Protein backbone atom coordinates (compact mmCIF):
# COMPACT_ATOMS: atom_id res chain seq x y z
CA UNK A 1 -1.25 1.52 42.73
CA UNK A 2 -2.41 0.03 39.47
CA UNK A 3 -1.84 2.75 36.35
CA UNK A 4 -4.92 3.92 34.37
CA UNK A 5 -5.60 1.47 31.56
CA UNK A 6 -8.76 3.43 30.51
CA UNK A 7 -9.55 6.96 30.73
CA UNK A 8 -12.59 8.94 29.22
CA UNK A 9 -12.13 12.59 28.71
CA UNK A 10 -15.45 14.77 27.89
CA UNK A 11 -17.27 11.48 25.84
CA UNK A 12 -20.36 13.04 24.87
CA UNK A 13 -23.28 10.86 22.61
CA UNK A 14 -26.31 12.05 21.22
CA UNK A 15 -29.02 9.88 18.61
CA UNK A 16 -30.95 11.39 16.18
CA UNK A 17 -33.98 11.00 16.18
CA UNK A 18 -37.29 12.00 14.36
CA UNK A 19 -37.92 14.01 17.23
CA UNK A 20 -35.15 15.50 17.83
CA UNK A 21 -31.00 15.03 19.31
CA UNK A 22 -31.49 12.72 21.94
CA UNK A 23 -28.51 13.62 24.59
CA UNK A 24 -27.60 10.58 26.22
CA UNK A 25 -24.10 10.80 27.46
CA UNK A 26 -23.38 14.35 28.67
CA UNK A 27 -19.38 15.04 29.38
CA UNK A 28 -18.62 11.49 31.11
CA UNK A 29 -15.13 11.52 32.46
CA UNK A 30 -14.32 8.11 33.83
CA UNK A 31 -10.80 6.22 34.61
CA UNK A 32 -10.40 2.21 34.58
CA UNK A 33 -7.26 1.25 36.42
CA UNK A 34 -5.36 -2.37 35.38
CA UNK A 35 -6.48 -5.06 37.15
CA UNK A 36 -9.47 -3.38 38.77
CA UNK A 37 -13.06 -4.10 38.78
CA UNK A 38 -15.19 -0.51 37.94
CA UNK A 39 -18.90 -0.97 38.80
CA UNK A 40 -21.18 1.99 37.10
CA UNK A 41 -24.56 2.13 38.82
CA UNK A 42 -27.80 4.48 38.10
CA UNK A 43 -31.43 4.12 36.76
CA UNK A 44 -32.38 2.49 33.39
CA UNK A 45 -31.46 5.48 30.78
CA UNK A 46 -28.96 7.37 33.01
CA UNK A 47 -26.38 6.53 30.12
CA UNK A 48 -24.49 3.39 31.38
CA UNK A 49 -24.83 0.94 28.65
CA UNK A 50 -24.15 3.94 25.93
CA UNK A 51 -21.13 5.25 27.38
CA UNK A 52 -19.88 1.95 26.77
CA UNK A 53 -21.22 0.93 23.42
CA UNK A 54 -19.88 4.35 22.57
CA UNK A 55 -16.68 3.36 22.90
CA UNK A 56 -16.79 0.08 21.79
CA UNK A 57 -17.85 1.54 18.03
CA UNK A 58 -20.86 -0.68 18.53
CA UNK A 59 -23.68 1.94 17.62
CA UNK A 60 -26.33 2.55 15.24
CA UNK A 61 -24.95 5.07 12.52
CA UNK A 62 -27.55 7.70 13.86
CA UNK A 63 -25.21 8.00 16.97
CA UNK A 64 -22.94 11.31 17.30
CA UNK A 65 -19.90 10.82 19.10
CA UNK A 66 -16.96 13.02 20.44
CA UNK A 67 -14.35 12.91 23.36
CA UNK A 68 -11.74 11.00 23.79
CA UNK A 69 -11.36 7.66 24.85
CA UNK A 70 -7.57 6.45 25.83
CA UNK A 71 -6.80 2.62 26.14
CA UNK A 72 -3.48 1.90 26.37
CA UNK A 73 -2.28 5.23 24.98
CA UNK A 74 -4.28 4.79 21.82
CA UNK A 75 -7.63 7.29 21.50
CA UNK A 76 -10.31 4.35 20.24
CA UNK A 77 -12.06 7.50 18.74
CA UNK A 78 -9.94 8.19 16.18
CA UNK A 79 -9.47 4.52 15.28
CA UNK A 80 -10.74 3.41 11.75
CA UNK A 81 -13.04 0.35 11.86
CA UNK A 82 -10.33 -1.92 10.90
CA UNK A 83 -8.71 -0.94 13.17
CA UNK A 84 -10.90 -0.75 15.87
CA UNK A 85 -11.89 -4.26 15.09
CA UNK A 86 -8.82 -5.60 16.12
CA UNK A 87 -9.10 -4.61 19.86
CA UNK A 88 -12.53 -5.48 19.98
CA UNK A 89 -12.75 -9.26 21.12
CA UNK A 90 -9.20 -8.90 22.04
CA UNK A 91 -7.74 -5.87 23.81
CA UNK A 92 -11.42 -5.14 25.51
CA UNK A 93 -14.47 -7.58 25.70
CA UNK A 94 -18.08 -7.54 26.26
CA UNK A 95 -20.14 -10.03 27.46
CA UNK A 96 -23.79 -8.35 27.13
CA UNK A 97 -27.26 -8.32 28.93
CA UNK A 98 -28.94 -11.12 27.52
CA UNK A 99 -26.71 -14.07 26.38
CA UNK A 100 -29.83 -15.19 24.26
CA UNK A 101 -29.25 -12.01 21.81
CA UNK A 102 -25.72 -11.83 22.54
CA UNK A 103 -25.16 -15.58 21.11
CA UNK A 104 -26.50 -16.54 17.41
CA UNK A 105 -29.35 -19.10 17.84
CA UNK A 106 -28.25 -20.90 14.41
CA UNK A 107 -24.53 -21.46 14.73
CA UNK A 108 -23.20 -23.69 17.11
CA UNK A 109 -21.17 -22.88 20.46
CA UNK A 110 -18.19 -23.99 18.63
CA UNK A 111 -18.14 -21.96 15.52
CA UNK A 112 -18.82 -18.64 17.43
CA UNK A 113 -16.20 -19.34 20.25
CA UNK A 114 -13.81 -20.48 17.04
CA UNK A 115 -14.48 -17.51 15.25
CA UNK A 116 -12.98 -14.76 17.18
CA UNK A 117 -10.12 -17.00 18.43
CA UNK A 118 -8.76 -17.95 15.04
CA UNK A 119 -9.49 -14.35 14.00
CA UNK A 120 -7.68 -12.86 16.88
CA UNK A 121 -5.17 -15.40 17.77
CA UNK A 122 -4.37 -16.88 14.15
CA UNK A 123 -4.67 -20.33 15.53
CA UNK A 124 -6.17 -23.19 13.00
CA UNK A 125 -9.35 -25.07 13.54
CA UNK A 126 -8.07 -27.69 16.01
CA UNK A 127 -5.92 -25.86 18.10
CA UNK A 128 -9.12 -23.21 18.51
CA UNK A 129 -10.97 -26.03 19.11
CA UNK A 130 -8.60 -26.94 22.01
CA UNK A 131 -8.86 -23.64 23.28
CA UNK A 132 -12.76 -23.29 22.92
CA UNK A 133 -12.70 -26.56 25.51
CA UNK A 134 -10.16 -25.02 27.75
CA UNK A 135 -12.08 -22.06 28.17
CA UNK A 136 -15.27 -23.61 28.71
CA UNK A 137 -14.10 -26.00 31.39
CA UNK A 138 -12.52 -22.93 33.17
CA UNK A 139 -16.03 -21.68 33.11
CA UNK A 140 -17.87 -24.59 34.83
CA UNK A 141 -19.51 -25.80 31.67
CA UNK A 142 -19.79 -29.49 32.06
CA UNK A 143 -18.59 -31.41 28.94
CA UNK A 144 -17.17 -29.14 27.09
CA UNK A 145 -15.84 -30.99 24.16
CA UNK A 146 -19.68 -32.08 23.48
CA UNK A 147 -21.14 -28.77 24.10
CA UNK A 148 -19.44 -27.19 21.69
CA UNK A 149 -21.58 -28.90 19.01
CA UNK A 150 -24.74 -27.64 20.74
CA UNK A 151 -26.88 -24.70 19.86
CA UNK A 152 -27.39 -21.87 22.60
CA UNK A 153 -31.35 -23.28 23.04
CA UNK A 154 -30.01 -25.95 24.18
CA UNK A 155 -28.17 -24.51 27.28
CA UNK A 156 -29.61 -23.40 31.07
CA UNK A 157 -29.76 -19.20 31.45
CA UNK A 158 -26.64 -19.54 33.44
CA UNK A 159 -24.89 -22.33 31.36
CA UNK A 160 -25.57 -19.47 28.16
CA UNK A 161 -23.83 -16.83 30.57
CA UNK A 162 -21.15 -18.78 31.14
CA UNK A 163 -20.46 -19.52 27.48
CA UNK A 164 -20.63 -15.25 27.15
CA UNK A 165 -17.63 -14.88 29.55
CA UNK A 166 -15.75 -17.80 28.14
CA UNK A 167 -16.20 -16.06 25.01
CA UNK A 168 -15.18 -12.61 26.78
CA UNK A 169 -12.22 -14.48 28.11
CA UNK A 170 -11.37 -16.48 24.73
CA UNK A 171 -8.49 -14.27 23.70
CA UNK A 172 -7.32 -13.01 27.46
CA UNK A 173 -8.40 -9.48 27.09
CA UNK A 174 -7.27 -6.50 29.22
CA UNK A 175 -10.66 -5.16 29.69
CA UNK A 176 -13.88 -6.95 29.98
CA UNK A 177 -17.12 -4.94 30.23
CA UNK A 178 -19.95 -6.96 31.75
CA UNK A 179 -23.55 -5.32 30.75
CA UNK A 180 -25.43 -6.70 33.74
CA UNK A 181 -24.47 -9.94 33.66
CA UNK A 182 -26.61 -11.72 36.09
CA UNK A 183 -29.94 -10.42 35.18
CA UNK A 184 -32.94 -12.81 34.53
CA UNK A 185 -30.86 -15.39 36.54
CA UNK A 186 -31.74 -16.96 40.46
CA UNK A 187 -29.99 -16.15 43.15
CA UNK A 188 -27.48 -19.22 43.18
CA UNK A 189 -27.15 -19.13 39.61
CA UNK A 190 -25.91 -15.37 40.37
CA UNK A 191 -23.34 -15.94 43.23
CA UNK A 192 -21.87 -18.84 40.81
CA UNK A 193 -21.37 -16.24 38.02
CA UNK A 194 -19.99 -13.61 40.28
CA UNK A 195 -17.87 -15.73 41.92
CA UNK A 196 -16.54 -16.67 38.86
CA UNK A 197 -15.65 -13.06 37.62
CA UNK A 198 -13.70 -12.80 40.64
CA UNK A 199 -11.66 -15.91 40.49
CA UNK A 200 -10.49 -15.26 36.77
CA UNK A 201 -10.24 -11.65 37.60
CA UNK A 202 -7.45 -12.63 39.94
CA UNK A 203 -5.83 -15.07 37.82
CA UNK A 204 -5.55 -13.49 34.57
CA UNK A 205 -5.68 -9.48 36.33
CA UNK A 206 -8.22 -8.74 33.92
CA UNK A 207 -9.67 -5.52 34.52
CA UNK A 208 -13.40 -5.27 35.01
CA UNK A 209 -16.30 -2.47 33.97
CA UNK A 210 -19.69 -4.25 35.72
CA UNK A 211 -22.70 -2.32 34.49
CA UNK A 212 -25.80 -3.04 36.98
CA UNK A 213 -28.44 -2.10 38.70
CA UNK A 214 -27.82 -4.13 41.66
CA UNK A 215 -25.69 -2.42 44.68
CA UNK A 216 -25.50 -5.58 46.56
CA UNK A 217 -23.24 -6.74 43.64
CA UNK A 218 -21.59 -3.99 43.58
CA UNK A 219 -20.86 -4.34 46.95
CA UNK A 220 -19.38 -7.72 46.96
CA UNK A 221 -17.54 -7.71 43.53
CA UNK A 222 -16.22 -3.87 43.03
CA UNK A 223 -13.25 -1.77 43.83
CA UNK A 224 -14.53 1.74 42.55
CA UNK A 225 -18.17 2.77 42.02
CA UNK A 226 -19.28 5.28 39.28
CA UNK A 227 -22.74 5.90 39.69
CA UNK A 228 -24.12 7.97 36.72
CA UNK A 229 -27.43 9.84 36.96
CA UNK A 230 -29.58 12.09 33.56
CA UNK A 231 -26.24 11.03 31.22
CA UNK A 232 -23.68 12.31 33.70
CA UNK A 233 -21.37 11.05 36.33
CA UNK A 234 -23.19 12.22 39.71
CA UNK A 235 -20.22 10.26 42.32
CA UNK A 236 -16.90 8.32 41.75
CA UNK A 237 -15.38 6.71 44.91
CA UNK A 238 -14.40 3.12 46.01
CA UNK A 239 -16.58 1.12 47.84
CA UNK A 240 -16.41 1.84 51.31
CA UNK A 241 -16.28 5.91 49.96
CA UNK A 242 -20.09 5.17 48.19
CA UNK A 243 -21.47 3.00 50.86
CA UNK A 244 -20.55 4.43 53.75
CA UNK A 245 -19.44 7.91 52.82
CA UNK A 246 -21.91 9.28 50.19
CA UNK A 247 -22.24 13.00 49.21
CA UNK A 248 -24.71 12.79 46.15
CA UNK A 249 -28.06 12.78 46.91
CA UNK A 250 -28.82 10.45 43.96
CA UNK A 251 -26.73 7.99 45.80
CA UNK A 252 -28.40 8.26 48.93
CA UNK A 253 -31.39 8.02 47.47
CA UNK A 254 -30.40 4.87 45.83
CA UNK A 255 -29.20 3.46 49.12
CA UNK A 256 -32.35 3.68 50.93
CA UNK A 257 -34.07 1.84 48.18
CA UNK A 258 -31.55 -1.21 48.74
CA UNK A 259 -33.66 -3.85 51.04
CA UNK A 260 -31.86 -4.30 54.43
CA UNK A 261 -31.48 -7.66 56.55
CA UNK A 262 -30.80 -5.56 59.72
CA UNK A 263 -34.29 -3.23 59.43
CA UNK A 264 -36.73 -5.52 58.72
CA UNK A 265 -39.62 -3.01 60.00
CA UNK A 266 -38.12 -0.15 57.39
CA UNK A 267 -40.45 0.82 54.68
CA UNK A 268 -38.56 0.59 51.43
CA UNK A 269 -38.14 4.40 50.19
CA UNK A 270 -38.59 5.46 46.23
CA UNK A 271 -37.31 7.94 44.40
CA UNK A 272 -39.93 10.67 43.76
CA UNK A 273 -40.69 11.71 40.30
CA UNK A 274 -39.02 10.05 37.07
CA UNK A 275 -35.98 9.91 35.53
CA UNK A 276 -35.41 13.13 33.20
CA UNK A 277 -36.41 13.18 29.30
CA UNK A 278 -33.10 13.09 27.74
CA UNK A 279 -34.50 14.98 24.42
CA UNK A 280 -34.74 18.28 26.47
CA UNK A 281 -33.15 17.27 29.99
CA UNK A 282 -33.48 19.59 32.90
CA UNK A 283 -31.16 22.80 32.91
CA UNK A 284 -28.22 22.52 35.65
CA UNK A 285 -27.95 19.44 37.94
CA UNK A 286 -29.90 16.98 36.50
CA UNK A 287 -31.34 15.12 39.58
CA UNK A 288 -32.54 18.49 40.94
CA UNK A 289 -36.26 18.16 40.09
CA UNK A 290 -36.15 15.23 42.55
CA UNK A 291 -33.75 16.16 44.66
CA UNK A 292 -34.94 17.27 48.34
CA UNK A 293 -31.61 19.97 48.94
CA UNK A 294 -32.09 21.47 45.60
CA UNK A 295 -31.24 25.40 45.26
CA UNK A 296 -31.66 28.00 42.60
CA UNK A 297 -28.25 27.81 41.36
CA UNK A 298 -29.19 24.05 40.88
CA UNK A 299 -31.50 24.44 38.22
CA UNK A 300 -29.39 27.20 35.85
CA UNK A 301 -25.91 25.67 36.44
CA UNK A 302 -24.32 21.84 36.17
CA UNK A 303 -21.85 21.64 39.00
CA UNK A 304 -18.84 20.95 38.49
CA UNK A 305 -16.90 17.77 40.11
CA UNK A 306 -15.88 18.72 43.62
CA UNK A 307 -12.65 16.55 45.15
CA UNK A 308 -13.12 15.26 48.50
CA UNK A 309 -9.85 13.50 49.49
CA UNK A 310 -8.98 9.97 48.24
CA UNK A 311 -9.91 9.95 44.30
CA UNK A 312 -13.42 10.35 45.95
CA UNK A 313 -15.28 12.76 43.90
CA UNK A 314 -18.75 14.09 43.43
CA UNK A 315 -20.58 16.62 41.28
CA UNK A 316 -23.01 18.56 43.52
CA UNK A 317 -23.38 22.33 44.88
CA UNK A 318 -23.66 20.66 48.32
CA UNK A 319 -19.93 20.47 47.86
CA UNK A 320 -19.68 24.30 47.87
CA UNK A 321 -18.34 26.17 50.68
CA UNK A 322 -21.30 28.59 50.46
CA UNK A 323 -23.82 25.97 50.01
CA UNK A 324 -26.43 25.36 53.32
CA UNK A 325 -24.81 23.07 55.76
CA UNK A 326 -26.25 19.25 55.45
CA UNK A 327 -25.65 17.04 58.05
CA UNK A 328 -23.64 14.17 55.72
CA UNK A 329 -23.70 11.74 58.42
CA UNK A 330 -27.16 12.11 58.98
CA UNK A 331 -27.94 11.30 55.28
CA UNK A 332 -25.61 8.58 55.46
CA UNK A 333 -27.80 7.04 58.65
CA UNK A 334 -30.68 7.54 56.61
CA UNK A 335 -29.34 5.54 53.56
C-alpha cells in the first residue's frame, strides 16, 4: 500500500463577510495516498473547491484559516509565502475549472508554460522551450512548436484544457488537483481528457485530487471517493465501498440522481430542499433537514466519523448501535 502523501487534520475556513463569518470548510480530515487518484464529490458550495484553495494559499485575504495540512512531512500552513511558492507549480499543481480564466488571454502559450518551468526548474529560455514542446505533444496538442506562439483564443475548449494539464504536468509534480476538469466540454472531448489523466497518472505515478460533480467520472477514473456535504466530509471509501456499499444518506441520495442505462423507465429522483446557508448552517448533521432517517439527536449533535472496516468511513448516527435499524441493502437497491 501506497504511504500518505497528503493528510488534512481539522482544516477549518471561514470568509468574512459584510454579513457575517461565512463557514465554509468545517473540520475536513482527508488523506491523499502517492500515486492515487482522490475524487471529492458533493453539491456546488459543500466546500470542495475551498478545501483545496485553502491549502494551496490561493485565497482572498478575507479568508481565515487553521488546521493542518501535511505534504510530505512539511505543514503547508505554517509555510511563509516564499516558501509556499516554491511547492506551488512544483511539488502540487492545479489545473482549474475554466482554462479560459485559468490561462492569461494576452500572453502567449509559450511564455506562461516558460514561466513556471524556468522558475521552478532553473532551465534557460531554449531548453524551457524544449520542454514546453515536449509537454504539449505528450498532451495531444498538435504542433506544438507553433502553438506555443498562439494566444489561448485561439485554441478549441479541449485543446485550452489540454494546455492546463501540460502546464500542471510542466515540472512533474507529486500532486495534481484537477477542479472539474471536463466541464463545459462534449462528451468525446471528455473521455479524451480523462483518458489522458489516467495514462500520465500511470507513467509519471502522479497522485490525483479530481474535484467534480460527475459520479460517472468518478467511477471510471478514481481509487477513493470523498464526498463532502454543508462544509464537511459526509463518506470516505474506495470506489466499489461508495457505489455499491453506501451508508450516508447524502450519498444515496446522490446515487439515485445519477441517470441509469439499465432503468430506462426510472424517474430521475432530486434531492428535496436546498443546500444549507453556510452563514448560519444547520445545528448537528448538516444534511438532516433533508434527510428522510433524520432523528433528534441529528439536529443538536454532528456525528462523529464511524469506521466500518476497510478505511471505509462515514459520519452519520445511522452508524450507532442504538440508532433504528435501516435496511442498508435496501437503500443501496434504491440508489
Amino acid at each position: 500500500m501506497n504511504k500518505p502523501l497528503l493528510t488534512i487534520e481539522g482544516l477549518e475556513t471561514q470568509f468574512k463577510t459584510y454579513a457575517g463569518m461565512v463557514q465554509a470548510v468545517r473540520n475536513v480530515n482527508l488523506t491523499v495516498n502517492e500515486g492515487e487518484v482522490l475524487a471529492v464529490v458533493g453539491e456546488s458550495g459543500s466546500g470542495k473547491s475551498v478545501t483545496m484553495m485553502s491549502f494551496m494559499r490561493l485565497l482572498a485575504k478575507n479568508a481565515v484559516v487553521s488546521g493542518k495540512v501535511e505534504f510530505n512531512g512539511v505543514d503547508l500552513l505554517k509555510l511563509s509565502n516564499k516558501e509556499m511558492s516554491k511547492i506551488r507549480g512544483r511539488e502540487i499543481s492545479m489545473v482549474f475549472q475554466d482554462p479560459m480564466t485559468g490561462l492569461n488571454p494576452v500572453l502567449t502559450i509559450g511564455t506562461q508554460m516558460r514561466e513556471g518551468i524556468m522558475l521552478h526548474l532553473g532551465l534557460n529560455k531554449a531548453e524551457a522551450n524544449k520542454r514546453a514542446i515536449e509537454l504539449l505533444n505528450k498532451v495531444g496538442v498538435p504542433e506544438p512548436a507553433r502553438r506555443l506562439s498562439q494566444y489561448p483564443h485561439e485554441f478549441s475548449g479541449g485543446m485550452r484544457q489540454r494546455v492546463m494539464i501540460a502546464l500542471g504536468l510542466a515540472c512533474n509534480p507529486r500532486l495534481i488537483i484537477a477542479d472539474e476538469p471536463t466541464t463545459a466540454l462534449d462528451v468525446t472531448i471528455q473521455a479524451q481528457i480523462l483518458e489522458l489523466m489516467k495514462q500520465l497518472k500511470k507513467e509519471m505515478n502522479t497522485a490525483i485530487i479530481l474535484i467534480t460533480h460527475n459520479l460517472g467520472v468518478v467511477a471510471g477514473m478514481a481509487d477513493r471517493v470523498a464526498v463532502m456535504y454543508g462544509g464537511r466530509v459526509a463518506e470516505v471509501g474506495t470506489v466499489h465501498q461508495i457505489f455499491h456499499q453506501p451508508r450516508h444518506p447524502y450519498t444515496w441520495a446522490l446515487l439515485r440522481a445519477i441517470p441509469r442505462l439499465d432503468e430506462h423507465k426510472r424517474r430521475l429522483e432530486s434531492i428535496t430542499g436546498s443546500p444549507p446557508n453556510m452563514l448560519k448552517p444547520p445545528g448537528g448533521c448538516p444534511f438532516h433537514p433533508r434527510c428522510a432517517h433524520a432523528m433528534s439527536v441529528c439536529t443538536s449533535e454532528a456525528p462523529e466519523m464511524t469506521e466500518l472496516g476497510n478505511n471505509h468511513r462515514a459520519a452519520c448516527w445511522l452508524m450507532h448501535p442504538d440508532a433504528p435499524k435501516v435496511d442498508f441493502n435496501q437503500e443501496v437497491t434504491k440508489a
